[in-house]
Tab-separated table of C-alpha atoms in Angstrom:
chain	number	residue	atom	x	y	z
A	1	MET	CA	-7.673	-3.447	-41.171
A	2	GLY	CA	-10.372	-4.490	-43.621
A	3	SER	CA	-8.956	-2.461	-46.502
A	4	THR	CA	-8.003	-3.735	-49.982
A	5	VAL	CA	-4.359	-4.639	-50.638
A	6	THR	CA	-2.909	-4.663	-54.167
A	7	ALA	CA	0.470	-6.062	-55.223
A	8	SER	CA	2.390	-6.414	-58.489
A	9	CYS	CA	5.227	-8.780	-59.459
A	10	THR	CA	7.223	-8.185	-62.724
A	11	ILE	CA	9.576	-10.746	-64.390
A	12	GLN	CA	11.897	-9.767	-67.258
A	13	SER	CA	12.877	-13.084	-68.827
A	14	ASN	CA	15.911	-11.639	-70.634
A	15	ARG	CA	17.465	-10.876	-67.282
A	16	CYS	CA	16.825	-14.304	-65.779
A	17	GLY	CA	19.014	-17.086	-67.064
A	18	GLY	CA	17.092	-20.221	-68.035
A	19	LEU	CA	13.817	-18.336	-68.531
A	20	ASP	CA	14.644	-16.756	-71.884
A	21	GLY	CA	12.279	-18.176	-74.442
A	22	GLU	CA	10.336	-20.125	-71.806
A	23	GLU	CA	6.685	-19.628	-70.949
A	24	ILE	CA	6.619	-17.805	-67.612
A	25	GLN	CA	4.039	-18.595	-64.898
A	26	ILE	CA	3.809	-16.337	-61.802
A	27	THR	CA	2.103	-17.496	-58.547
A	28	TRP	CA	1.504	-15.961	-55.089
A	29	ARG	CA	1.465	-17.014	-51.421
A	30	LEU	CA	0.124	-15.042	-48.472
A	31	ASP	CA	2.046	-16.628	-45.602
A	32	SER	CA	1.284	-20.309	-46.343
A	33	GLU	CA	-1.905	-19.685	-48.344
A	34	SER	CA	-1.731	-19.978	-52.164
A	35	MET	CA	-3.324	-17.104	-54.069
A	36	SER	CA	-4.007	-16.434	-57.750
A	37	GLY	CA	-3.457	-13.158	-59.543
A	38	SER	CA	-3.944	-11.920	-63.096
A	39	GLN	CA	-0.987	-12.123	-65.488
A	40	HIS	CA	-0.185	-10.209	-68.696
A	41	LYS	CA	2.789	-9.100	-70.817
A	42	SER	CA	3.818	-5.464	-70.656
A	43	VAL	CA	4.736	-3.323	-73.666
A	44	GLU	CA	8.385	-3.833	-72.738
A	45	GLY	CA	7.889	-7.567	-72.983
A	46	ALA	CA	8.006	-8.284	-69.243
A	47	GLU	CA	5.602	-10.676	-67.547
A	48	VAL	CA	3.462	-8.860	-64.970
A	49	SER	CA	1.157	-10.414	-62.359
A	50	ASN	CA	-1.246	-8.282	-60.321
A	51	LEU	CA	-2.882	-9.490	-57.074
A	52	THR	CA	-5.833	-7.913	-55.241
A	53	ILE	CA	-6.728	-8.973	-51.675
A	54	SER	CA	-10.136	-7.683	-50.560
A	55	HIS	CA	-10.867	-7.007	-46.852
A	56	PHE	CA	-7.396	-7.734	-45.567
A	57	ASN	CA	-7.998	-8.738	-41.913
A	58	ARG	CA	-4.554	-9.689	-40.653
A	59	THR	CA	-2.395	-7.398	-38.559
A	60	ARG	CA	0.787	-8.755	-40.132
A	61	ALA	CA	1.526	-11.097	-43.065
A	62	LYS	CA	4.219	-11.935	-45.635
A	63	LEU	CA	3.318	-11.894	-49.325
A	64	TRP	CA	5.558	-13.964	-51.628
A	65	CYS	CA	5.885	-13.860	-55.439
A	66	TYR	CA	6.944	-17.122	-57.175
A	67	VAL	CA	7.918	-18.048	-60.726
A	68	VAL	CA	7.483	-21.648	-61.831
A	69	TRP	CA	10.694	-23.103	-63.266
A	70	ASN	CA	11.022	-26.754	-64.260
A	71	GLY	CA	7.682	-27.371	-62.522
A	72	THR	CA	8.878	-26.005	-59.198
A	73	PRO	CA	7.867	-22.567	-57.753
A	74	GLN	CA	10.894	-20.379	-57.031
A	75	ARG	CA	10.731	-17.353	-54.713
A	76	ILE	CA	11.365	-14.111	-56.510
A	77	GLY	CA	10.334	-11.455	-54.026
A	78	MET	CA	8.639	-10.798	-50.671
A	79	ALA	CA	6.775	-7.899	-49.088
A	80	GLU	CA	5.750	-7.694	-45.425
A	81	ILE	CA	2.311	-6.223	-44.860
A	82	HIS	CA	1.348	-4.406	-41.616
A	83	ALA	CA	-2.277	-3.453	-41.029
A	84	GLY	CA	-4.033	-1.722	-38.182
A	85	TYR	CA	-5.937	1.385	-37.104
A	86	PRO	CA	-5.108	4.976	-36.303
A	87	PRO	CA	-4.124	5.302	-32.631
A	88	SER	CA	-6.865	5.557	-29.993
A	89	LYS	CA	-7.083	8.608	-27.765
A	90	PRO	CA	-5.340	7.895	-24.433
A	91	GLU	CA	-7.747	8.229	-21.494
A	92	ASN	CA	-7.671	8.719	-17.713
A	93	LEU	CA	-4.335	10.471	-17.477
A	94	THR	CA	-3.318	10.796	-13.804
A	95	CYS	CA	-0.069	11.787	-12.141
A	96	MET	CA	1.342	11.245	-8.657
A	97	MET	CA	4.340	12.829	-6.982
A	98	ASN	CA	6.245	10.299	-4.877
A	99	LEU	CA	8.232	12.168	-2.242
A	100	SER	CA	10.277	9.164	-1.122
A	101	LYS	CA	11.401	8.427	-4.702
A	102	ASN	CA	11.466	12.149	-5.533
A	103	SER	CA	9.772	11.702	-8.906
A	104	LEU	CA	6.502	12.330	-10.750
A	105	THR	CA	4.846	9.274	-12.322
A	106	CYS	CA	1.976	9.637	-14.810
A	107	ARG	CA	-0.274	6.779	-15.896
A	108	TRP	CA	-2.943	6.454	-18.577
A	109	ASP	CA	-5.297	4.030	-20.313
A	110	PRO	CA	-3.955	3.463	-23.853
A	111	GLY	CA	-7.331	2.510	-25.303
A	112	LEU	CA	-7.693	0.084	-28.218
A	113	ASP	CA	-4.613	-1.507	-29.763
A	114	GLY	CA	-3.873	-0.018	-33.185
A	115	HIS	CA	-1.811	-3.117	-34.141
A	116	LEU	CA	0.876	-0.883	-35.667
A	117	PRO	CA	4.218	0.269	-34.291
A	118	ALA	CA	3.554	3.480	-32.396
A	119	ARG	CA	5.592	6.172	-30.719
A	120	VAL	CA	4.166	7.106	-27.303
A	121	THR	CA	5.369	10.290	-25.627
A	122	LEU	CA	4.480	11.983	-22.346
A	123	LYS	CA	4.730	15.651	-23.206
A	124	ILE	CA	5.192	18.575	-20.843
A	125	SER	CA	4.570	22.171	-21.842
A	126	GLN	CA	7.685	23.556	-20.166
A	127	GLU	CA	10.545	23.560	-22.642
A	128	VAL	CA	13.135	22.931	-19.963
A	129	ILE	CA	11.559	19.538	-19.220
A	130	PRO	CA	12.298	16.903	-21.891
A	131	ASP	CA	9.600	14.582	-23.190
A	132	CYS	CA	9.295	11.290	-21.343
A	133	ILE	CA	9.353	8.128	-23.471
A	134	PRO	CA	7.907	5.043	-21.718
A	135	GLN	CA	9.577	1.707	-22.168
A	136	GLY	CA	7.904	-0.670	-24.596
A	137	GLY	CA	4.482	-1.907	-23.474
A	138	GLN	CA	4.321	0.366	-20.407
A	139	ASN	CA	1.426	2.790	-19.860
A	140	TYR	CA	3.298	5.056	-17.462
A	141	CYS	CA	6.345	7.254	-17.440
A	142	THR	CA	8.402	8.722	-14.586
A	143	ILE	CA	9.958	12.194	-14.571
A	144	PRO	CA	12.807	12.651	-12.063
A	145	ARG	CA	12.764	15.519	-9.563
A	146	ARG	CA	15.682	17.310	-11.221
A	147	SER	CA	13.499	17.885	-14.300
A	148	LEU	CA	10.549	19.320	-12.338
A	149	GLN	CA	9.662	22.793	-11.169
A	150	LEU	CA	7.647	22.351	-7.966
A	151	TYR	CA	4.851	24.724	-6.900
A	152	GLN	CA	4.333	25.749	-10.531
A	153	LYS	CA	1.593	24.665	-12.897
A	154	MET	CA	2.562	22.549	-15.869
A	155	ASP	CA	0.599	21.193	-18.834
A	156	ILE	CA	0.949	17.421	-19.303
A	157	TRP	CA	-0.526	15.165	-22.005
A	158	VAL	CA	0.140	11.896	-23.863
A	159	SER	CA	0.747	11.767	-27.614
A	160	VAL	CA	0.521	8.531	-29.650
A	161	GLN	CA	1.625	8.392	-33.299
A	162	ASN	CA	1.637	5.517	-35.815
A	163	ALA	CA	1.725	5.243	-39.598
A	164	LEU	CA	-1.979	6.103	-39.859
A	165	GLY	CA	-2.179	9.157	-37.631
A	166	THR	CA	-1.725	10.854	-34.258
A	167	ALA	CA	-3.916	10.991	-31.120
A	168	GLU	CA	-3.569	13.032	-27.938
A	169	SER	CA	-5.056	12.681	-24.461
A	170	GLU	CA	-6.827	15.453	-22.611
A	171	HIS	CA	-4.351	17.899	-21.120
A	172	LEU	CA	-3.689	17.824	-17.375
A	173	CYS	CA	-2.738	21.115	-15.734
A	174	ILE	CA	-1.158	20.437	-12.334
A	175	ASP	CA	1.385	21.561	-9.782
A	176	PRO	CA	3.378	18.406	-8.932
A	177	MET	CA	2.895	19.094	-5.220
A	178	ASP	CA	-0.895	19.072	-5.700
A	179	VAL	CA	-0.668	15.380	-6.581
A	180	ALA	CA	1.928	14.441	-3.977
A	181	LYS	CA	1.584	11.145	-2.093
A	182	LEU	CA	3.173	11.492	1.318
A	183	ASP	CA	5.074	8.749	3.061
A	184	PRO	CA	3.100	7.185	5.962
A	185	PRO	CA	3.436	8.586	9.484
A	186	VAL	CA	4.683	6.562	12.453
A	187	LEU	CA	2.534	6.137	15.581
A	188	LYS	CA	4.540	6.846	18.732
A	189	SER	CA	2.071	6.391	21.613
A	190	ILE	CA	-1.613	5.928	22.468
A	191	GLN	CA	-3.128	6.460	25.904
A	192	SER	CA	-6.494	7.017	27.563
A	193	VAL	CA	-6.893	10.727	28.327
A	194	PRO	CA	-8.482	11.840	30.509
A	195	PHE	CA	-8.709	8.765	32.705
A	196	GLN	CA	-12.064	6.957	33.010
A	197	THR	CA	-13.381	8.328	29.704
A	198	ASP	CA	-13.877	6.603	26.349
A	199	CYS	CA	-11.331	8.840	24.560
A	200	VAL	CA	-7.716	8.222	23.586
A	201	SER	CA	-4.780	10.533	22.947
A	202	VAL	CA	-2.562	9.677	19.974
A	203	ALA	CA	0.984	10.893	19.297
A	204	TRP	CA	2.709	10.381	15.958
A	205	GLU	CA	5.548	11.599	13.758
A	206	VAL	CA	5.203	12.514	10.095
A	207	ALA	CA	7.677	11.075	7.622
A	208	PRO	CA	10.981	12.992	7.321
A	209	THR	CA	10.392	13.455	3.576
A	210	SER	CA	7.227	15.474	4.285
A	211	SER	CA	8.022	17.159	7.596
A	212	HIS	CA	7.918	20.595	5.874
A	213	ILE	CA	4.351	20.029	4.614
A	214	GLU	CA	1.192	20.895	6.559
A	215	GLN	CA	-0.865	17.710	6.764
A	216	GLN	CA	-4.242	16.328	7.746
A	217	CYS	CA	-4.390	12.793	9.097
A	218	GLU	CA	-6.955	10.020	9.618
A	219	LEU	CA	-6.949	7.411	12.378
A	220	ARG	CA	-8.678	4.064	11.982
A	221	TYR	CA	-9.125	1.156	14.388
A	222	ARG	CA	-10.506	-2.338	14.683
A	223	THR	CA	-10.763	-5.097	17.261
A	224	HIS	CA	-9.743	-8.682	16.553
A	225	GLU	CA	-13.409	-9.570	16.003
A	226	ASP	CA	-14.293	-6.660	13.707
A	227	PRO	CA	-14.627	-7.562	10.003
A	228	GLY	CA	-13.428	-4.109	8.882
A	229	TRP	CA	-11.839	-0.849	9.963
A	230	THR	CA	-13.620	2.182	11.425
A	231	LEU	CA	-12.484	5.814	11.160
A	232	THR	CA	-12.462	7.552	14.523
A	233	HIS	CA	-12.427	10.988	16.098
A	234	HIS	CA	-10.535	9.689	19.170
A	235	CYS	CA	-13.617	8.992	21.352
A	236	GLY	CA	-16.314	6.343	21.713
A	237	PHE	CA	-14.075	3.351	22.492
A	238	LEU	CA	-15.143	0.377	24.575
A	239	PHE	CA	-13.430	-0.035	27.926
A	240	GLY	CA	-10.992	-2.900	28.458
A	241	THR	CA	-10.846	-3.727	24.740
A	242	ASP	CA	-7.824	-4.591	22.589
A	243	TYR	CA	-7.688	-2.294	19.551
A	244	ARG	CA	-5.328	-1.997	16.599
A	245	PHE	CA	-4.735	1.516	15.251
A	246	GLN	CA	-3.334	2.851	11.961
A	247	MET	CA	-2.916	6.379	10.584
A	248	ARG	CA	-2.465	7.986	7.166
A	249	CYS	CA	-1.911	11.614	6.072
A	250	ARG	CA	-2.105	13.951	3.080
A	251	ARG	CA	-1.535	17.637	2.297
A	252	VAL	CA	-4.068	19.814	4.058
A	253	THR	CA	-4.321	22.442	1.298
A	254	ALA	CA	-4.676	20.262	-1.800
A	255	MET	CA	-6.407	17.254	-3.288
A	256	GLY	CA	-3.288	15.165	-2.937
A	257	TYR	CA	-3.155	11.440	-2.394
A	258	TRP	CA	-3.445	9.786	1.007
A	259	SER	CA	-0.296	8.108	2.199
A	260	GLU	CA	-0.252	4.387	2.826
A	261	TRP	CA	-1.484	3.354	6.262
A	262	SER	CA	1.137	3.401	8.978
A	263	PRO	CA	2.329	0.205	10.697
A	264	GLY	CA	-0.260	-0.940	13.241
A	265	TRP	CA	-0.183	-0.088	16.967
A	266	ASN	CA	-2.001	-2.281	19.502
A	267	PHE	CA	-3.563	-0.652	22.560
A	268	ILE	CA	-5.860	-1.970	25.300
A	269	THR	CA	-8.192	0.670	26.720
A	270	HIS	CA	-8.448	0.888	30.501
A	271	GLU	CA	-11.143	-1.079	32.309
A	272	LYS	CA	-14.174	0.326	34.079
A	273	ALA	CA	-16.677	-1.347	36.387
A	274	PRO	CA	-19.289	-3.353	34.432
A	275	ALA	CA	-22.545	-1.570	33.616
A	276	GLY	CA	-26.051	-2.777	32.935
A	277	LYS	CA	-28.344	-5.408	34.431
A	278	LEU	CA	-27.914	-9.129	33.972
A	279	ASP	CA	-30.639	-11.228	32.343
A	280	VAL	CA	-31.438	-13.880	34.976
A	281	TRP	CA	-33.593	-17.033	35.172
A	282	TRP	CA	-33.883	-19.658	37.869
A	283	LYS	CA	-35.286	-23.028	38.816
A	284	MET	CA	-36.364	-23.748	42.395
A	285	THR	CA	-36.939	-27.186	43.896
A	286	PRO	CA	-38.375	-27.731	47.466
A	287	MET	CA	-36.282	-29.888	49.843
A	288	ASP	CA	-36.249	-30.954	53.538
A	289	SER	CA	-40.037	-31.293	53.610
A	290	GLY	CA	-40.488	-27.774	52.318
A	291	LYS	CA	-38.235	-26.116	54.912
A	292	ARG	CA	-35.571	-25.270	52.354
A	293	ALA	CA	-35.336	-24.914	48.594
A	294	GLU	CA	-32.597	-25.685	46.126
A	295	VAL	CA	-32.081	-22.829	43.645
A	296	GLN	CA	-30.358	-23.066	40.312
A	297	LEU	CA	-29.571	-19.527	39.115
A	298	LEU	CA	-28.785	-18.929	35.433
A	299	TRP	CA	-27.742	-15.679	33.735
A	300	LYS	CA	-26.570	-14.356	30.397
A	301	ALA	CA	-23.262	-12.663	29.710
A	302	LEU	CA	-23.263	-8.879	29.584
A	303	LYS	CA	-23.150	-7.253	26.184
A	304	GLN	CA	-19.741	-6.189	24.939
A	305	ASN	CA	-20.419	-2.500	25.587
A	306	GLU	CA	-21.491	-3.343	29.163
A	307	ARG	CA	-18.545	-5.517	30.224
A	308	ASN	CA	-16.051	-2.618	30.252
A	309	GLY	CA	-13.204	-5.119	30.394
A	310	ARG	CA	-12.646	-8.809	31.060
A	311	ILE	CA	-15.236	-10.219	33.454
A	312	LEU	CA	-13.391	-12.014	36.258
A	313	GLY	CA	-16.464	-13.521	37.921
A	314	TYR	CA	-19.915	-13.149	39.448
A	315	TRP	CA	-21.198	-13.143	43.019
A	316	VAL	CA	-24.639	-14.024	44.374
A	317	SER	CA	-25.697	-12.789	47.811
A	318	LEU	CA	-28.836	-12.855	49.938
A	319	ASN	CA	-28.372	-9.135	50.660
A	320	PRO	CA	-27.263	-6.185	48.534
A	321	ARG	CA	-23.797	-4.791	49.131
A	322	ARG	CA	-23.741	-2.097	51.784
A	323	ARG	CA	-20.980	0.378	52.545
A	324	ASN	CA	-18.520	-0.778	55.212
A	325	VAL	CA	-20.335	-4.141	55.493
A	326	GLU	CA	-18.600	-7.297	54.289
A	327	LEU	CA	-20.513	-9.079	51.559
A	328	THR	CA	-21.660	-12.641	52.314
A	329	ALA	CA	-21.875	-14.485	48.999
A	330	VAL	CA	-23.668	-17.797	48.486
A	331	CYS	CA	-21.847	-18.088	45.145
A	332	ASN	CA	-18.646	-16.604	43.741
A	333	THR	CA	-18.000	-18.158	40.356
A	334	THR	CA	-16.544	-17.637	36.913
A	335	GLU	CA	-19.422	-19.618	35.388
A	336	ARG	CA	-22.787	-18.147	34.360
A	337	GLN	CA	-24.768	-20.339	36.710
A	338	CYS	CA	-24.638	-21.528	40.278
A	339	SER	CA	-26.708	-23.704	42.637
A	340	PHE	CA	-27.331	-23.061	46.347
A	341	SER	CA	-29.969	-23.742	48.990
A	342	VAL	CA	-32.019	-21.161	50.901
A	343	LEU	CA	-34.674	-21.189	53.602
A	344	ALA	CA	-38.162	-21.551	52.290
A	345	GLY	CA	-39.027	-17.938	53.122
A	346	VAL	CA	-36.243	-16.387	51.020
A	347	ARG	CA	-37.796	-14.588	48.079
A	348	ARG	CA	-34.891	-12.683	46.528
A	349	VAL	CA	-31.143	-12.723	45.929
A	350	TYR	CA	-28.701	-10.262	44.367
A	351	LEU	CA	-26.335	-10.911	41.455
A	352	ALA	CA	-23.406	-8.790	40.192
A	353	ALA	CA	-20.519	-9.132	37.721
A	354	TYR	CA	-17.036	-7.798	38.453
A	355	ASN	CA	-13.775	-7.077	36.663
A	356	SER	CA	-10.451	-5.595	37.770
A	357	ALA	CA	-11.944	-2.088	37.985
A	358	GLY	CA	-15.030	-2.861	40.076
A	359	GLU	CA	-18.426	-4.515	40.030
A	360	SER	CA	-21.743	-3.847	38.355
A	361	ALA	CA	-24.840	-2.627	40.147
A	362	ALA	CA	-26.527	-5.649	41.715
A	363	THR	CA	-29.402	-7.229	39.797
A	364	GLU	CA	-32.279	-8.078	42.137
A	365	VAL	CA	-33.719	-11.546	41.454
A	366	ILE	CA	-37.214	-12.083	42.890
A	367	PHE	CA	-38.453	-15.636	43.455
A	368	LEU	CA	-42.143	-14.801	43.979
A	369	GLU	CA	-44.227	-17.018	41.724
A	370	LYS	CA	-47.859	-16.598	40.855
A	371	LYS	CA	-49.849	-19.228	39.048
A	372	GLY	CA	-52.023	-17.851	36.307
A	373	GLN	CA	-53.328	-18.455	32.842
A	374	PRO	CA	-50.719	-19.555	30.318
A	375	LEU	CA	-49.842	-17.487	27.278
A	376	ALA	CA	-52.362	-18.128	24.545
A	377	ARG	CA	-51.840	-19.237	20.958
A	378	ILE	CA	-48.141	-19.900	21.187
A	379	HIS	CA	-46.778	-21.148	17.885
A	380	THR	CA	-43.582	-21.163	15.852
A	381	SER	CA	-42.442	-20.181	12.355
A	382	PRO	CA	-39.105	-20.982	10.707
A	383	CYS	CA	-36.284	-18.525	10.138
A	384	ASP	CA	-33.362	-20.665	8.954
A	385	GLU	CA	-31.788	-24.003	9.867
A	386	HIS	CA	-30.360	-22.595	13.099
A	387	SER	CA	-33.227	-20.374	14.317
A	388	LEU	CA	-36.984	-20.043	14.549
A	389	TRP	CA	-39.566	-17.525	15.630
A	390	VAL	CA	-41.767	-18.190	18.658
A	391	HIS	CA	-45.083	-16.273	18.571
A	392	TRP	CA	-47.670	-15.759	21.296
A	393	GLU	CA	-50.742	-13.715	22.076
A	394	ALA	CA	-50.281	-10.792	24.468
A	395	PRO	CA	-51.746	-11.563	27.939
A	396	ARG	CA	-54.642	-9.523	29.319
A	397	ALA	CA	-52.615	-8.435	32.341
A	398	ALA	CA	-49.776	-6.026	31.579
A	399	ALA	CA	-46.447	-7.828	31.228
A	400	THR	CA	-42.980	-6.412	31.827
A	401	GLY	CA	-41.172	-9.116	29.867
A	402	TYR	CA	-41.063	-12.750	28.771
A	403	ILE	CA	-38.872	-15.811	29.225
A	404	LEU	CA	-38.482	-18.588	26.639
A	405	GLU	CA	-36.946	-21.932	27.570
A	406	TRP	CA	-36.288	-24.921	25.312
A	407	ARG	CA	-34.361	-28.170	25.397
A	408	GLN	CA	-33.449	-30.978	23.050
A	409	THR	CA	-35.014	-34.276	24.045
A	410	SER	CA	-33.299	-36.374	21.376
A	411	LEU	CA	-29.958	-36.235	23.202
A	412	PRO	CA	-29.083	-39.202	25.478
A	413	GLY	CA	-28.590	-39.049	29.229
A	414	PRO	CA	-28.076	-35.798	31.162
A	415	ALA	CA	-27.712	-33.809	27.927
A	416	SER	CA	-31.446	-34.238	27.299
A	417	ARG	CA	-32.199	-32.525	30.623
A	418	SER	CA	-30.099	-29.430	29.950
A	419	GLY	CA	-31.874	-26.547	28.286
A	420	SER	CA	-31.480	-23.095	26.805
A	421	TRP	CA	-33.351	-19.917	27.587
A	422	GLN	CA	-33.545	-16.265	26.732
A	423	MET	CA	-35.310	-13.159	28.032
A	424	GLU	CA	-37.438	-10.764	26.005
A	425	ARG	CA	-37.595	-7.438	27.854
A	426	ASN	CA	-39.908	-5.712	25.373
A	427	ARG	CA	-43.218	-5.761	27.243
A	428	SER	CA	-45.195	-5.273	24.014
A	429	ALA	CA	-43.443	-8.115	22.160
A	430	THR	CA	-45.516	-10.970	20.766
A	431	LYS	CA	-42.641	-12.918	19.189
A	432	ALA	CA	-38.981	-13.701	19.783
A	433	LEU	CA	-36.224	-15.286	17.709
A	434	ILE	CA	-34.360	-18.206	19.271
A	435	ARG	CA	-31.077	-19.415	17.813
A	436	GLY	CA	-28.686	-22.302	18.250
A	437	ARG	CA	-27.343	-25.391	16.536
A	438	ALA	CA	-29.489	-27.531	18.843
A	439	LEU	CA	-32.505	-26.288	16.945
A	440	ARG	CA	-31.757	-28.827	14.252
A	441	GLY	CA	-33.017	-31.584	16.535
A	442	ARG	CA	-36.366	-32.383	18.193
A	443	LEU	CA	-37.083	-29.732	20.833
A	444	TRP	CA	-39.415	-28.886	23.688
A	445	ALA	CA	-39.949	-25.214	24.502
A	446	ALA	CA	-41.698	-23.298	27.262
A	447	ALA	CA	-42.533	-19.620	27.774
A	448	TRP	CA	-43.166	-17.466	30.850
A	449	SER	CA	-44.364	-13.914	31.233
A	450	VAL	CA	-43.391	-11.463	33.942
A	451	GLY	CA	-46.273	-9.860	35.822
A	452	GLY	CA	-46.495	-6.161	36.591
A	453	GLN	CA	-45.216	-6.797	40.163
A	454	GLN	CA	-42.241	-8.858	38.968
A	455	LYS	CA	-44.109	-12.116	39.556
A	456	TRP	CA	-43.491	-14.914	37.113
A	457	VAL	CA	-46.536	-16.402	35.413
A	458	PRO	CA	-46.091	-19.867	33.825
A	459	GLY	CA	-46.713	-19.804	30.107
A	460	LEU	CA	-47.706	-22.283	27.466
A	461	SER	CA	-45.587	-25.400	26.964
A	462	PRO	CA	-44.344	-27.424	25.271
A	463	LEU	CA	-43.496	-27.059	21.554
A	464	ARG	CA	-42.343	-30.015	19.538
A	465	PHE	CA	-40.124	-29.183	16.607
A	466	THR	CA	-38.488	-31.568	14.140
A	467	GLY	CA	-36.946	-29.221	11.599
A	468	PRO	CA	-36.897	-25.629	10.287
A	469	ARG	CA	-39.984	-26.007	8.100
A	470	SER	CA	-43.570	-24.743	7.945
A	471	VAL	CA	-46.308	-25.595	10.463
A	472	HIS	CA	-48.899	-28.160	9.326
A	473	SER	CA	-50.945	-28.860	12.438
A	474	THR	CA	-51.348	-28.203	16.161
A	475	ARG	CA	-52.391	-30.567	18.905
A	476	ASN	CA	-52.466	-30.956	22.659
A	477	LEU	CA	-49.001	-31.992	23.846
A	478	GLY	CA	-49.415	-31.795	27.592
A	479	GLY	CA	-47.796	-29.598	30.236
A	480	TRP	CA	-44.693	-29.211	32.364
A	481	THR	CA	-44.288	-29.922	36.048
A	482	PRO	CA	-41.194	-29.055	38.116
A	483	ALA	CA	-38.810	-31.889	38.950
A	484	ARG	CA	-35.690	-32.018	41.097
A	485	ARG	CA	-33.478	-31.796	38.017
A	486	GLY	CA	-34.706	-29.726	35.095
A	487	TRP	CA	-38.303	-30.050	33.954
A	488	GLN	CA	-40.450	-33.099	33.641
A	489	HIS	CA	-43.155	-33.558	31.029
A	490	SER	CA	-46.618	-34.720	32.062
A	491	ALA	CA	-50.112	-34.783	30.581
A	492	GLY	CA	-52.204	-31.696	31.112
A	493	PRO	CA	-55.310	-30.175	29.558
A	494	GLY	CA	-55.523	-26.932	27.682
A	495	LEU	CA	-51.832	-26.586	26.749
A	496	TRP	CA	-51.008	-26.538	23.076
A	497	GLY	CA	-47.890	-26.762	20.919
A	498	ALA	CA	-47.002	-26.955	17.250
A	499	SER	CA	-45.971	-30.072	15.343
A	500	TRP	CA	-43.513	-29.480	12.496
A	501	VAL	CA	-43.107	-31.416	9.264
A	502	VAL	CA	-40.774	-31.005	6.287
A	503	SER	CA	-41.930	-28.396	3.778
A	504	SER	CA	-40.517	-25.439	1.823
A	505	ASP	CA	-38.387	-22.909	3.716
A	506	PRO	CA	-39.875	-19.410	3.861
A	507	PRO	CA	-37.549	-16.391	4.298
A	508	CYS	CA	-36.470	-15.120	7.715
A	509	PHE	CA	-37.935	-11.717	8.550
């Protein structure tokens, strides 16, 4: 490619009837393109035309020689021109022994196209093994088992030859069994062993084609919610969780290929009694002239690693469970809230979750309230369109945790009275991230801190929020007073919130 091409066309008029004695004119065409050459008479009296094509840049073309007779060009001869480059060196030669197909397949990167017909050969140093010729256009070649000598080293390389030269790949010295790809194993059973632990016992069978080979295997698993797979050492599983397992194997003594993953096996680990404490919040409303109180108890679901199975329900009791004493529950529900009435002197209840294997340790909920100074300098900053940060100043008295509560007031009817809440157990925290689609509306929020003796101290409220944007101003928005249903807003001095307006979105951090 890019070289100079020369051609010559000779006409002997005494051998061409009708041209004897005529003036001869020779012309050229390269494919459909007319070209002009030089023309002269040889010493023998023949007409000769020479053509030079500089920088020939076509991979293939037909060059025609014409003689003009009676004003019409007539084809006299044709030459087909092929142009290209010497062959590129083949790269990345790899081989794999397929035990199920009982053959060795080698693949390579052919490199740049030389644009010329080429002979490609996979060569093997052992004379008893014939060269392997790939089919046209293929960059791989397969050697059947009958031509191989297993557990012996052999030298393998690729040779490419065209009209302009020869190129060879780097040589690969391998034992075919060192590059074997085993067939996948088959899982036979999975069970929890020993009982009440987070470990599983797995039984499997290797493929019949590789049963004579010592193997190492990997086990991976995932739940339905997991985005990807996790390799495991047979322990650390969650209780009462549906897992899907797969296994693959390879030779233990070589750098062979991993097999494909086995067909999946589903297994549900055994359940265990729930663990951990429940995050709880409540609302209390006096009734019967202060003799009784209506309590609305709210709690969050346990974390996945604390459920230890499928939660069947929750119970609330005025007393903790005692051995050989029947539990008297004021609530037994599958929901994460319940309402009940108690005598005015009741100051605590007990809450527990249960599944088929047992129940969690009871969470003690203390109703003692203490009025105090609200949290100072509460303000908000945006995170994204579904979340925002709530900031506050640490109280002077030591806190053991915080509660944030918010509700959307733009919703009609009872929906505007329902709210959301979350607990922040970090006693040194001065901010918390709240999330939810409701945050896209206009919200009111309130915060509480927990005193050192588990007494709740009302915090600053409310916050008005009209979109996930930057804060422009603050102003007095009033306070909260308890109402029979939810919370009721009323004017109050010294309580501040943040008013939000549309502006640029800063990053969430």
